[in-house]
Amino acid sequence: MGKVVSPHQPLSHRYERVAIDLVERGMENPCPNVLPLNMNSSRKQETVCIFGTGDFGRSLGLKMLHCGYSVVFGSRNPQMSSQMPNGAEVLSYSEAARKSDIIIIAIHRDHYNFFIELTEVLHEKILVDVSNNLKINQYPESNAEYLAQLVPGAHVVKAFNTISAWALQSGALDASRQVFVCGNDIKAKQRVMDIVRTLGLTPLDQGSLVAAKEIENYPLQLFPMWRFPFYLSAALCIFFFFYSIIRDIIYPYVNKKEDNTFRLAISIPNRVFPITALVLLALVYLPGVLSAILQLYRGTKYRRFPDWLDHWMLCRKQLGLVALGFAFLHVIYTLVIPIRYYVRWRLRNITATQVIDKKDDPFITSTAWLSDSYVSLGILGFFLFLLLGITSLPSVSNMVNWREFRFVQSKLGYLTLILCTAHTLVYGGKRFLSPAALRWYLPSAYILALIIPCTVLVIKFILIMPCIDKTLTRIRQGWERNSKYSKSALFRKSDVSSKAECTWASEL
């Protein structure tokens, strides 16, 4: 009996444990990460039937042949089927169904009606539905449940719909390895999961066939966790872009008749991008301090956060990565400043003026300190920003334990926010609160960008004070100020804060 693999272990450790387990059971050639690609064991010479000779059916059949399975295809026109994998047999649906007790249905739902004629042949067989729809909730019930209604005597299992034909052809390591599996019959579901593992993929048991609708909707979702970060970053960019246009283009034109429209190409974007990056980085940590305040106010962690806060916390990884993208754009725009025509023209004019007047500007040590500090803080902040982004990648995060991951994403994350905020503060220098910097009573855009980061840092500083941190730690360990729940009720409560801590930059 192999050792149990905990779902809380890093994926790399789980794959290693599974591989060792297989060797202990007598399988000598574990395949990359999980199971062998080619196996000569007689146990793997079982026959699998695939209904459908399209791209996905052929790709899945080829993958199974490489893994040692005997594959037979079922087609409505066996004689017309071409480009089939070598070693596979093509028969009619009824003949192919008699060859195996596992049948993979790689056919669109619109063509399911012929299953009614095969009810007796498919009795007690395992039908693996791999179909997807064209849009979310296209039908009242899932395709798998519809198939189960057509063939009530069969065991229907939903699987493989999240894997593309391209992923099967190019190799599992080039795409997602996860295969969601659900079904009402435990033995049938287990046999399908064994096939998934043999193909070098990772099965995820999603429960009964009721979950099939959610599994079918999953591939149709377009960046579900990225919508809020994209919309928010777009709103911030648009706001600060037009705010900068008012200050830097419209104001000079109205007061001095200066045409500064050329600033639209580089100057204004190079102001909008770092501001957006800083605000988004602060918004990564703002829900954490809000949840801490909420837990302190309630005196317990056993109450759900509001839905908006829960969703916000689950999107923090995406917010951080979008912020990193804007920071990277800021770095690139900054590097091209010396080659801009406006900058070169201005330097030439200043130099010529100094030569004609036979005088130069005195060296001011304080200004040099501010300039070098501004650049140094920006470099260090961007370096830590990159480190946070790299650590959030699954291939990297799987190589560190939870304490290491939390240290990088929490402690170094706040250090990154401090450095980036200081970078912006030093940029303002002596002009920060100068009345001369106001245009139509509007402060500089970078001053507005400092509101949220400074607020987050001040609240975080208050929360880490020993008198408050001690109480917050006790609450997160299960202590309640006014206990309203019995022990049995506590176990039934959903601890949403634990789910939110698993996202990027989890500082709780």
Tab-separated table of C-alpha atoms in Angstrom, residues 104-364:
chain	number	residue	atom	x	y	z
A	104	ILE	CA	-14.291	8.042	-25.063
A	105	ILE	CA	-16.911	10.228	-26.748
A	106	ALA	CA	-15.075	12.818	-28.899
A	107	ILE	CA	-18.247	13.962	-30.669
A	108	HIS	CA	-20.274	17.169	-30.466
A	109	ARG	CA	-23.500	17.073	-28.501
A	110	ASP	CA	-25.541	17.747	-31.654
A	111	HIS	CA	-24.700	14.226	-32.880
A	112	TYR	CA	-25.565	12.338	-29.661
A	113	ASN	CA	-28.917	11.031	-30.925
A	114	PHE	CA	-27.414	7.854	-32.406
A	115	PHE	CA	-26.604	6.658	-28.862
A	116	ILE	CA	-30.255	5.711	-28.431
A	117	GLU	CA	-29.757	2.917	-30.985
A	118	LEU	CA	-26.706	1.646	-29.063
A	119	THR	CA	-28.372	1.469	-25.649
A	120	GLU	CA	-27.999	-2.312	-25.337
A	121	VAL	CA	-24.416	-2.346	-26.627
A	122	LEU	CA	-23.370	0.423	-24.219
A	123	HIS	CA	-25.020	-1.119	-21.150
A	124	GLU	CA	-22.664	-1.101	-18.119
A	125	LYS	CA	-19.891	0.481	-20.194
A	126	ILE	CA	-17.920	3.581	-19.183
A	127	LEU	CA	-18.623	6.577	-21.427
A	128	VAL	CA	-16.110	9.407	-21.128
A	129	ASP	CA	-17.613	12.658	-22.384
A	130	VAL	CA	-14.947	15.120	-23.597
A	131	SER	CA	-17.219	17.605	-25.376
A	132	ASN	CA	-17.383	21.376	-24.939
A	133	ASN	CA	-19.949	23.959	-25.957
A	134	LEU	CA	-19.692	27.177	-27.957
A	135	LYS	CA	-20.806	29.427	-25.102
A	136	ILE	CA	-21.343	29.259	-21.358
A	137	ASN	CA	-24.630	27.684	-20.213
A	138	GLN	CA	-25.632	26.920	-23.788
A	139	TYR	CA	-27.962	24.118	-22.657
A	140	PRO	CA	-30.076	23.620	-19.516
A	141	GLU	CA	-28.027	20.584	-18.494
A	142	SER	CA	-24.430	19.618	-19.116
A	143	ASN	CA	-23.459	17.490	-22.098
A	144	ALA	CA	-22.424	14.675	-19.785
A	145	GLU	CA	-25.773	14.689	-17.967
A	146	TYR	CA	-27.565	14.752	-21.318
A	147	LEU	CA	-25.528	11.728	-22.421
A	148	ALA	CA	-26.416	9.919	-19.180
A	149	GLN	CA	-30.099	10.514	-19.931
A	150	LEU	CA	-29.750	9.060	-23.436
A	151	VAL	CA	-27.880	5.959	-22.203
A	152	PRO	CA	-29.186	5.318	-18.661
A	153	GLY	CA	-27.479	1.926	-18.417
A	154	ALA	CA	-23.955	3.338	-18.929
A	155	HIS	CA	-21.560	4.960	-16.447
A	156	VAL	CA	-20.885	8.479	-17.727
A	157	VAL	CA	-17.702	10.276	-16.685
A	158	LYS	CA	-16.718	13.815	-17.664
A	159	ALA	CA	-13.018	14.275	-18.447
A	160	PHE	CA	-10.413	15.579	-20.916
A	161	ASN	CA	-12.484	18.598	-22.006
A	162	THR	CA	-9.877	21.023	-20.602
A	163	ILE	CA	-7.052	19.461	-22.657
A	164	SER	CA	-6.644	20.557	-26.285
A	165	ALA	CA	-5.551	18.474	-29.252
A	166	TRP	CA	-2.498	20.714	-29.533
A	167	ALA	CA	-1.508	19.955	-25.925
A	168	LEU	CA	-1.762	16.198	-26.583
A	169	GLN	CA	0.381	16.499	-29.714
A	170	SER	CA	3.030	18.843	-28.332
A	171	GLY	CA	3.404	17.129	-24.976
A	172	ALA	CA	1.858	17.600	-21.551
A	173	LEU	CA	4.718	19.777	-20.333
A	174	ASP	CA	3.909	22.435	-22.943
A	175	ALA	CA	0.390	23.075	-21.645
A	176	SER	CA	-1.855	22.586	-18.630
A	177	ARG	CA	-1.536	19.111	-17.100
A	178	GLN	CA	-4.766	19.260	-15.115
A	179	VAL	CA	-7.726	17.108	-16.161
A	180	PHE	CA	-10.987	17.677	-14.278
A	181	VAL	CA	-12.906	14.448	-13.728
A	182	CYS	CA	-16.402	13.921	-12.359
A	183	GLY	CA	-18.904	11.052	-12.368
A	184	ASN	CA	-21.461	9.256	-10.235
A	185	ASP	CA	-19.804	5.815	-10.347
A	186	ILE	CA	-16.660	5.728	-8.208
A	187	LYS	CA	-15.096	2.697	-9.935
A	188	ALA	CA	-15.701	4.133	-13.413
A	189	LYS	CA	-14.256	7.453	-12.380
A	190	GLN	CA	-11.205	5.763	-10.888
A	191	ARG	CA	-10.511	3.868	-14.119
A	192	VAL	CA	-10.656	7.101	-16.093
A	193	MET	CA	-8.310	8.776	-13.618
A	194	ASP	CA	-5.878	5.872	-14.050
A	195	ILE	CA	-5.866	6.531	-17.805
A	196	VAL	CA	-5.259	10.225	-17.170
A	197	ARG	CA	-2.251	9.444	-14.988
A	198	THR	CA	-0.857	7.001	-17.532
A	199	LEU	CA	-0.954	9.753	-20.161
A	200	GLY	CA	1.282	11.885	-17.924
A	201	LEU	CA	-1.530	14.229	-16.868
A	202	THR	CA	-2.884	15.171	-13.449
A	203	PRO	CA	-6.490	14.161	-12.663
A	204	LEU	CA	-8.513	16.361	-10.332
A	205	ASP	CA	-11.603	14.691	-8.887
A	206	GLN	CA	-14.474	17.203	-8.926
A	207	GLY	CA	-17.112	14.896	-7.446
A	208	SER	CA	-20.379	13.727	-8.969
A	209	LEU	CA	-21.705	14.353	-12.464
A	210	VAL	CA	-23.476	17.471	-11.213
A	211	ALA	CA	-20.092	19.233	-11.480
A	212	ALA	CA	-19.959	18.533	-15.229
A	213	LYS	CA	-21.676	21.818	-16.079
A	214	GLU	CA	-19.033	23.811	-14.230
A	215	ILE	CA	-16.247	21.766	-15.846
A	216	GLU	CA	-17.719	22.391	-19.303
A	217	ASN	CA	-17.932	26.133	-18.631
A	218	TYR	CA	-14.321	26.319	-17.478
A	219	PRO	CA	-12.637	26.263	-20.944
A	220	LEU	CA	-15.093	28.906	-22.192
A	221	GLN	CA	-14.107	31.478	-19.586
A	222	LEU	CA	-11.884	34.249	-20.939
A	223	PHE	CA	-9.436	35.313	-18.219
A	224	PRO	CA	-12.037	35.201	-15.399
A	225	MET	CA	-9.553	36.255	-12.710
A	226	TRP	CA	-7.947	38.886	-14.931
A	227	ARG	CA	-11.035	40.939	-15.765
A	228	PHE	CA	-11.049	43.009	-12.594
A	229	PRO	CA	-7.293	43.817	-12.812
A	230	PHE	CA	-7.614	44.709	-16.510
A	231	TYR	CA	-10.659	46.924	-16.006
A	232	LEU	CA	-9.125	48.596	-12.968
A	233	SER	CA	-5.773	49.248	-14.661
A	234	ALA	CA	-7.555	50.587	-17.759
A	235	ALA	CA	-9.624	52.949	-15.602
A	236	LEU	CA	-6.515	54.183	-13.801
A	237	CYS	CA	-4.634	54.706	-17.058
A	238	ILE	CA	-7.496	56.646	-18.634
A	239	PHE	CA	-7.967	58.836	-15.566
A	240	PHE	CA	-4.299	59.750	-15.132
A	241	PHE	CA	-3.819	60.125	-18.880
A	242	PHE	CA	-6.517	62.790	-19.200
A	243	TYR	CA	-5.446	64.324	-15.891
A	244	SER	CA	-1.914	64.751	-17.295
A	245	ILE	CA	-3.281	66.143	-20.560
A	246	ILE	CA	-5.115	68.860	-18.632
A	247	ARG	CA	-2.003	69.813	-16.654
A	248	ASP	CA	0.741	69.394	-19.255
A	249	ILE	CA	-0.946	70.186	-22.577
A	250	ILE	CA	-4.171	72.155	-22.152
A	251	TYR	CA	-2.927	74.405	-19.322
A	252	PRO	CA	0.276	75.580	-21.138
A	253	TYR	CA	-1.676	76.168	-24.334
A	254	VAL	CA	-4.358	78.269	-22.598
A	255	ASN	CA	-1.922	80.337	-20.517
A	256	LYS	CA	1.179	80.567	-22.715
A	257	LYS	CA	0.024	79.388	-26.151
A	258	GLU	CA	2.614	76.578	-26.010
A	259	ASP	CA	2.106	73.492	-28.158
A	260	ASN	CA	3.129	70.527	-26.005
A	261	THR	CA	1.181	67.860	-27.858
A	262	PHE	CA	4.436	65.992	-28.568
A	263	ARG	CA	4.361	64.914	-24.903
A	264	LEU	CA	1.539	62.519	-25.755
A	265	ALA	CA	4.028	60.035	-27.241
A	266	ILE	CA	6.492	59.490	-24.374
A	267	SER	CA	6.314	62.043	-21.569
A	268	ILE	CA	2.706	61.450	-20.513
A	269	PRO	CA	2.782	57.628	-20.909
A	270	ASN	CA	5.995	57.570	-18.876
A	271	ARG	CA	4.099	59.414	-16.175
A	272	VAL	CA	0.925	57.324	-16.350
A	273	PHE	CA	2.607	53.883	-16.343
A	274	PRO	CA	4.625	54.219	-13.100
A	275	ILE	CA	1.663	55.836	-11.347
A	276	THR	CA	-0.609	52.968	-12.389
A	277	ALA	CA	2.029	50.423	-11.328
A	278	LEU	CA	2.380	51.993	-7.879
A	279	VAL	CA	-1.379	52.227	-7.300
A	280	LEU	CA	-1.935	48.625	-8.413
A	281	LEU	CA	0.888	47.415	-6.161
A	282	ALA	CA	-0.737	49.205	-3.222
A	283	LEU	CA	-4.096	47.661	-4.139
A	284	VAL	CA	-2.458	44.226	-3.855
A	285	TYR	CA	-1.915	44.819	-0.132
A	286	LEU	CA	-4.919	47.002	0.658
A	287	PRO	CA	-7.423	44.094	0.942
A	288	GLY	CA	-5.077	42.404	3.408
A	289	VAL	CA	-5.116	45.332	5.812
A	290	LEU	CA	-8.880	45.761	5.297
A	291	SER	CA	-9.468	42.109	6.203
A	292	ALA	CA	-7.291	42.532	9.298
A	293	ILE	CA	-9.345	45.543	10.388
A	294	LEU	CA	-12.538	43.585	9.754
A	295	GLN	CA	-11.319	40.645	11.848
A	296	LEU	CA	-10.315	42.971	14.678
A	297	TYR	CA	-13.708	44.661	14.560
A	298	ARG	CA	-15.601	41.370	14.560
A	299	GLY	CA	-13.293	39.672	17.031
A	300	THR	CA	-13.352	36.415	15.069
A	301	LYS	CA	-12.074	34.867	11.858
A	302	TYR	CA	-15.061	32.517	11.493
A	303	ARG	CA	-17.222	34.912	9.518
A	304	ARG	CA	-17.168	35.343	5.777
A	305	PHE	CA	-15.638	38.393	4.225
A	306	PRO	CA	-17.931	40.387	1.925
A	307	ASP	CA	-18.030	38.976	-1.591
A	308	TRP	CA	-16.298	42.026	-3.080
A	309	LEU	CA	-13.427	41.730	-0.601
A	310	ASP	CA	-13.139	37.985	-1.141
A	311	HIS	CA	-12.979	38.420	-4.917
A	312	TRP	CA	-10.484	41.263	-4.522
A	313	MET	CA	-8.175	39.112	-2.408
A	314	LEU	CA	-8.338	36.247	-4.904
A	315	CYS	CA	-7.301	38.625	-7.718
A	316	ARG	CA	-4.181	39.923	-5.965
A	317	LYS	CA	-1.787	37.792	-7.977
A	318	GLN	CA	-3.201	39.145	-11.227
A	319	LEU	CA	-3.132	42.706	-9.881
A	320	GLY	CA	0.532	42.303	-8.979
A	321	LEU	CA	1.496	40.904	-12.374
A	322	VAL	CA	-0.335	43.702	-14.222
A	323	ALA	CA	1.444	46.219	-11.991
A	324	LEU	CA	4.767	44.578	-12.859
A	325	GLY	CA	3.944	44.975	-16.551
A	326	PHE	CA	3.368	48.714	-16.145
A	327	ALA	CA	6.577	49.046	-14.122
A	328	PHE	CA	8.477	47.306	-16.906
A	329	LEU	CA	7.016	49.746	-19.452
A	330	HIS	CA	8.157	52.628	-17.235
A	331	VAL	CA	11.703	51.269	-17.229
A	332	ILE	CA	11.766	50.972	-21.029
A	333	TYR	CA	10.340	54.469	-21.555
A	334	THR	CA	12.890	55.884	-19.103
A	335	LEU	CA	15.799	54.281	-20.953
A	336	VAL	CA	14.886	56.043	-24.221
A	337	ILE	CA	14.748	59.531	-22.665
A	338	PRO	CA	18.360	60.477	-23.618
A	339	ILE	CA	17.711	59.828	-27.335
A	340	ARG	CA	14.545	61.932	-27.531
A	341	TYR	CA	14.746	64.945	-29.822
A	342	TYR	CA	13.277	67.270	-27.202
A	343	VAL	CA	15.858	66.241	-24.598
A	344	ARG	CA	18.796	66.564	-27.014
A	345	TRP	CA	17.515	69.955	-28.221
A	346	ARG	CA	17.166	71.244	-24.699
A	347	LEU	CA	20.653	70.074	-23.681
A	348	ARG	CA	22.186	71.758	-26.720
A	349	ASN	CA	20.423	75.026	-25.942
A	350	ILE	CA	21.473	74.977	-22.304
A	351	THR	CA	25.077	74.267	-23.270
A	352	ALA	CA	25.097	77.019	-25.907
A	353	THR	CA	23.569	79.520	-23.476
A	354	GLN	CA	26.199	78.749	-20.853
A	355	VAL	CA	29.009	79.185	-23.406
A	356	ILE	CA	27.651	82.527	-24.618
A	357	ASP	CA	27.116	83.837	-21.086
A	358	LYS	CA	30.454	82.314	-19.960
A	359	LYS	CA	28.960	80.846	-16.822
A	360	ASP	CA	27.803	77.468	-15.612
A	361	ASP	CA	25.408	76.279	-12.952
A	362	PRO	CA	27.016	75.525	-9.583
A	363	PHE	CA	27.078	71.924	-8.382
A	364	ILE	CA	24.470	71.413	-5.655
